[in-house]
Coordinates of C-alpha atoms in Angstrom, one line a residue:
Chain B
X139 CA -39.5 -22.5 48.1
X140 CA -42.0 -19.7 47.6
X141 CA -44.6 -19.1 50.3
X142 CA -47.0 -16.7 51.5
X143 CA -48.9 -16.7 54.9
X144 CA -51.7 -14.8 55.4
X145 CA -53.7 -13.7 58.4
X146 CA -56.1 -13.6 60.2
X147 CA -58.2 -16.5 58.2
X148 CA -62.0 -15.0 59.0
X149 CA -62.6 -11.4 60.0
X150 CA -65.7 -10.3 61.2
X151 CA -66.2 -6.2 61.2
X152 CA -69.2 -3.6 61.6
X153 CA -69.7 -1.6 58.8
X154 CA -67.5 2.0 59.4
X155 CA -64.9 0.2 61.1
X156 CA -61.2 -0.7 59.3
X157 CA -60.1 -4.0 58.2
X158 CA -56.7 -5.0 58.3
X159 CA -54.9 -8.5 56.3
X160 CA -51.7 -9.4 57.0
X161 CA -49.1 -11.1 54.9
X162 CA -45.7 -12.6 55.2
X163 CA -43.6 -13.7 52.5
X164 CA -40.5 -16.1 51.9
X165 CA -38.7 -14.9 48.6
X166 CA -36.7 -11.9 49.2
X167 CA -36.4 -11.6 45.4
X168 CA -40.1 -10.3 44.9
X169 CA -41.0 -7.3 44.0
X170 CA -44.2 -7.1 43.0
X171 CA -47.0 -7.6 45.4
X172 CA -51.1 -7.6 44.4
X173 CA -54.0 -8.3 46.3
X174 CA -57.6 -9.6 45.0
X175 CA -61.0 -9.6 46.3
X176 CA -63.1 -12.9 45.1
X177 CA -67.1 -13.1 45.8
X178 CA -68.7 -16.5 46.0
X179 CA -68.4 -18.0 42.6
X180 CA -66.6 -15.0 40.8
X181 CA -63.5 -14.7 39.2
X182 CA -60.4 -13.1 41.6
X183 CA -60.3 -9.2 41.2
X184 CA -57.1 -7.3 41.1
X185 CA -57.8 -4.5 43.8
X186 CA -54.4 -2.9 44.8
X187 CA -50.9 -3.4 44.3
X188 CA -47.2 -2.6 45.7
X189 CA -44.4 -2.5 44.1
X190 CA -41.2 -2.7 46.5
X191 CA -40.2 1.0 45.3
X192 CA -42.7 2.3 47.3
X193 CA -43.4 1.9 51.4
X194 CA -47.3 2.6 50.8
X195 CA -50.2 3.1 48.5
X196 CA -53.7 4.0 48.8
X197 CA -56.6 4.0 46.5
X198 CA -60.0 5.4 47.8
X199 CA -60.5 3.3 51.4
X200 CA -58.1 0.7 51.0
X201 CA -54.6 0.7 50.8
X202 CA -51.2 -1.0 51.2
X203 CA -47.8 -1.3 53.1
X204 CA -45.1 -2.8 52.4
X205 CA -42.1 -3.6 54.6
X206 CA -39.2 -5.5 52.9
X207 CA -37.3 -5.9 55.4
X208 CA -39.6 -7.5 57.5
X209 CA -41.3 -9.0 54.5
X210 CA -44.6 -8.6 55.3
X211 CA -47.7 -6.6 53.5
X212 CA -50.9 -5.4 54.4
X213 CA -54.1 -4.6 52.6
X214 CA -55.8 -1.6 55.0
X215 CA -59.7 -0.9 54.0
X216 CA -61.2 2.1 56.3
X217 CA -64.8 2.3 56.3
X218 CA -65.8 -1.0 55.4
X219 CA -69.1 -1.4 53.6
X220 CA -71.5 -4.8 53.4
X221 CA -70.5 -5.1 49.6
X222 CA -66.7 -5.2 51.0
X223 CA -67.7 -9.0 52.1
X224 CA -65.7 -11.5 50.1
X225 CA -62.1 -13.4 50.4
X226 CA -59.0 -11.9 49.9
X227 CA -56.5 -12.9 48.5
X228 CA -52.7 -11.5 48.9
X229 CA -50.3 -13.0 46.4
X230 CA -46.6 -12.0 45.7
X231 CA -44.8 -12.7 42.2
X232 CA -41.5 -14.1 42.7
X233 CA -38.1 -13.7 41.6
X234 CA -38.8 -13.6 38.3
X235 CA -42.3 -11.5 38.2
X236 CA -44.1 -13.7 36.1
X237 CA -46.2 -16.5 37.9
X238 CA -48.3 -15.4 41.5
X239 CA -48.1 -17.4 44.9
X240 CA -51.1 -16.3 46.6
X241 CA -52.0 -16.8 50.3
X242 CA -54.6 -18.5 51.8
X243 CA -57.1 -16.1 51.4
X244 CA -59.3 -14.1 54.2
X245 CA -63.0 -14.3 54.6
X246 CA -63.7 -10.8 55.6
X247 CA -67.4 -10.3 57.0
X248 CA -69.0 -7.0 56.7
X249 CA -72.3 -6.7 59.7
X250 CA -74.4 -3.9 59.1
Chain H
X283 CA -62.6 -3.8 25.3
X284 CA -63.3 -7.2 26.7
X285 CA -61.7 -9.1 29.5
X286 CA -60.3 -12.7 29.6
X287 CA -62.7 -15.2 27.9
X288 CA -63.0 -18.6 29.6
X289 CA -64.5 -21.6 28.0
X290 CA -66.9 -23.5 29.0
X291 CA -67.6 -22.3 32.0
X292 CA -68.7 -25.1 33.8
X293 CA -67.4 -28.9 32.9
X294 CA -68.7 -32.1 33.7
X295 CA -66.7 -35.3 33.3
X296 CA -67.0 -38.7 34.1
X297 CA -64.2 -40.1 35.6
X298 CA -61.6 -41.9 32.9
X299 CA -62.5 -39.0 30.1
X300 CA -60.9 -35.8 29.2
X301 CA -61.3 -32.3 30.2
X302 CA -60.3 -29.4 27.9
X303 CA -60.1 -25.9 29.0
X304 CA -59.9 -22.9 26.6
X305 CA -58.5 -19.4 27.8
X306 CA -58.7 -16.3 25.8
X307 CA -56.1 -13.5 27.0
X308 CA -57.6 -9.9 27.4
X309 CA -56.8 -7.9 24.1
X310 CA -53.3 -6.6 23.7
X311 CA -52.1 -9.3 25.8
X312 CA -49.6 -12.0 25.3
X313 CA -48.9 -13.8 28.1
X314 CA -51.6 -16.9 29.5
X315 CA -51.1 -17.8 33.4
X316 CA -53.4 -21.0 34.6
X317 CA -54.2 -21.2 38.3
X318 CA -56.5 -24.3 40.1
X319 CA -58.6 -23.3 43.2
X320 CA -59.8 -26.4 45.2
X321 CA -63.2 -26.0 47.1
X322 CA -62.1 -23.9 49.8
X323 CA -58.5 -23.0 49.2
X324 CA -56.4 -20.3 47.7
X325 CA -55.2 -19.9 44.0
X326 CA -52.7 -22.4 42.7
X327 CA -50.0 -21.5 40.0
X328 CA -49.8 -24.3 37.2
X329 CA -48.2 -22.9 34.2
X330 CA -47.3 -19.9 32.1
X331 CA -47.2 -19.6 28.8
X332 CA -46.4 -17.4 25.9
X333 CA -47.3 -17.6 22.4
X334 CA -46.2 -21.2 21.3
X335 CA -43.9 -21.3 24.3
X336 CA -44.5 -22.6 27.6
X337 CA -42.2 -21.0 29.9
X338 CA -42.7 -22.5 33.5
X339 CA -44.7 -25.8 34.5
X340 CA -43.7 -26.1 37.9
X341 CA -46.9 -26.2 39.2
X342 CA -48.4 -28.7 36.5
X343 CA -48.9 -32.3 37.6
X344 CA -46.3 -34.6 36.1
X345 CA -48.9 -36.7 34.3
X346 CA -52.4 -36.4 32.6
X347 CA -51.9 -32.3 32.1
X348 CA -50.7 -30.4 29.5
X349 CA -50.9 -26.7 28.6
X350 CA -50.6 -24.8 24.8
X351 CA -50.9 -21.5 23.2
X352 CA -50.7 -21.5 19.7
X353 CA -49.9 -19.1 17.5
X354 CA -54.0 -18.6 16.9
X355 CA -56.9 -19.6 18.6
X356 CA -57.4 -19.6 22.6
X357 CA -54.4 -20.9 25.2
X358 CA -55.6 -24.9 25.8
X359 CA -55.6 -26.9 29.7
X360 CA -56.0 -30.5 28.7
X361 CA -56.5 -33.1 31.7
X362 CA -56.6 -36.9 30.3
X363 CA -58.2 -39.4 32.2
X364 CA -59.8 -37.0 34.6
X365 CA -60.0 -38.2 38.3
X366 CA -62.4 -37.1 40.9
X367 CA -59.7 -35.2 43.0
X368 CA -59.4 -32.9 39.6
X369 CA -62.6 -31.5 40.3
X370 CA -61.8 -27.4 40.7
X371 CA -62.4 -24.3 39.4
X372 CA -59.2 -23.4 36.5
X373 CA -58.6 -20.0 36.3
X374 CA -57.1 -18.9 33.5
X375 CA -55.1 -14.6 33.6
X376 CA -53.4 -12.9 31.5
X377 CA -51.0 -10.1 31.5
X378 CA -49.4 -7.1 28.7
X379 CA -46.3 -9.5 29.3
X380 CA -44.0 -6.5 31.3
X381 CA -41.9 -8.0 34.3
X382 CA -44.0 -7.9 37.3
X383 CA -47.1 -6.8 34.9
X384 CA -51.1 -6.9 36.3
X385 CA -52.6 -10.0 35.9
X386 CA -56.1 -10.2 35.2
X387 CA -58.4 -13.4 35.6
X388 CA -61.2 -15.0 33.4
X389 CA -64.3 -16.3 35.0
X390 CA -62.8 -19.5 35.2
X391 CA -64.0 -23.5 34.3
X392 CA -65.7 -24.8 37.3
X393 CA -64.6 -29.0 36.9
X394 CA -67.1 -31.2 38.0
X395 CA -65.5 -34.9 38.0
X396 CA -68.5 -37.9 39.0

């Protein structure tokens, strides 16, 4: 069945360094990979996505990759900030686009 | 141009009663996608719906839930006899409907179950 790992679980950073998420993913048939940002007791924001025509995308400080062969996808943000503090979420879409198997989620930590 | 509409946004039931959950898609979208986020944990998939149609329930519990979006009025999650293990946050997102299309979540319903 469909499954997404994601790693590492908890990342701590200083502000001004990178943070990188990892995620591996079983269906070979998706094609359509987002990632969201959720704060404490807010809804799950749409940040960036791939779609698997394209190797990489970027978007201000954070961007993308991803590898089909491999299966795997990262979410890169560069110059992290204390209001980049949250969980992340990667997610991929399946064979047929239309429901979202998300990972486990990250807590990323921003120390200023 | 508002965004996905959730209501109520917090729920409390006790245990035996029913939970209803009301989902409004974002304007211009026809497509309704209900997740479940236990305390700590990632996103769940339950079910996806189109108007009057649901069109995959493979993450819905066999029993006690159901799911509908009719023709008017807000997409419904209905949990009978709520236990306390339903207690969650229900996120409801929609989407323009496209293959592969942005989903985009409510606030969710925040299920309290004593």
């Amino acid at each position: 069945g469909e499954n997404v790992e994601q790693h590492p679980s908890t990342l701590s950073v200083q502000e001004g360094d990178s943070a990188v998420i990892k995620c591996t993913y079983s269906d070979s048939a998706s094609n359509y990979f987002p990632w969201y940002k959720q704060e404490l007791g807010k809804r799950p924001q749409l940040i960036i996505d791939i779609r698997s025509n394209v190797g990489e995308k970027k978007d201000q400080r954070i961007a993308v990759t991803l590898n089909k062969t491999a299966k795997h996808f990262s979410l890169h943000i560069t110059e992290t900030q204390p209001e980049d503090s949250a969980v992340y979420f990667c997610a991929e879409a399946g064979e047929y686009g239309n429901k979202l198997v998300f990972g486990a989620g990250t807590i990323l930590r921003v120390k200023s | 141009n508002a965004g996905v509409m959730q209501n109520p946004r917090h729920l409390v039931r006790r245990r035996g009663q029913e939970a209803r959950l009301r989902c409004s898609p974002m304007k211009g979208h026809s497509h309704v996608y209900w997740y479940r986020q236990l305390p700590e944990e990632g996103l769940k998939f339950m079910v996806y719906l189109q108007k009057e149609n649901i069109i995959d329930e493979s993450g819905m519990p066999k029993e006690r839930f159901s799911a509908e979006f009719p023709k008017e009025g807000p997409s419904i999650l209905r949990i009978q006899q709520v236990v306390r293990g339903d207690s969650a946050a229900y996120f409801c997102a929609s989407s323009q409907g496209t293959t592969n299309g942005e989903q985009y979540f409510g606030p969710g319903t925040r299920l309290t179950v004593t």
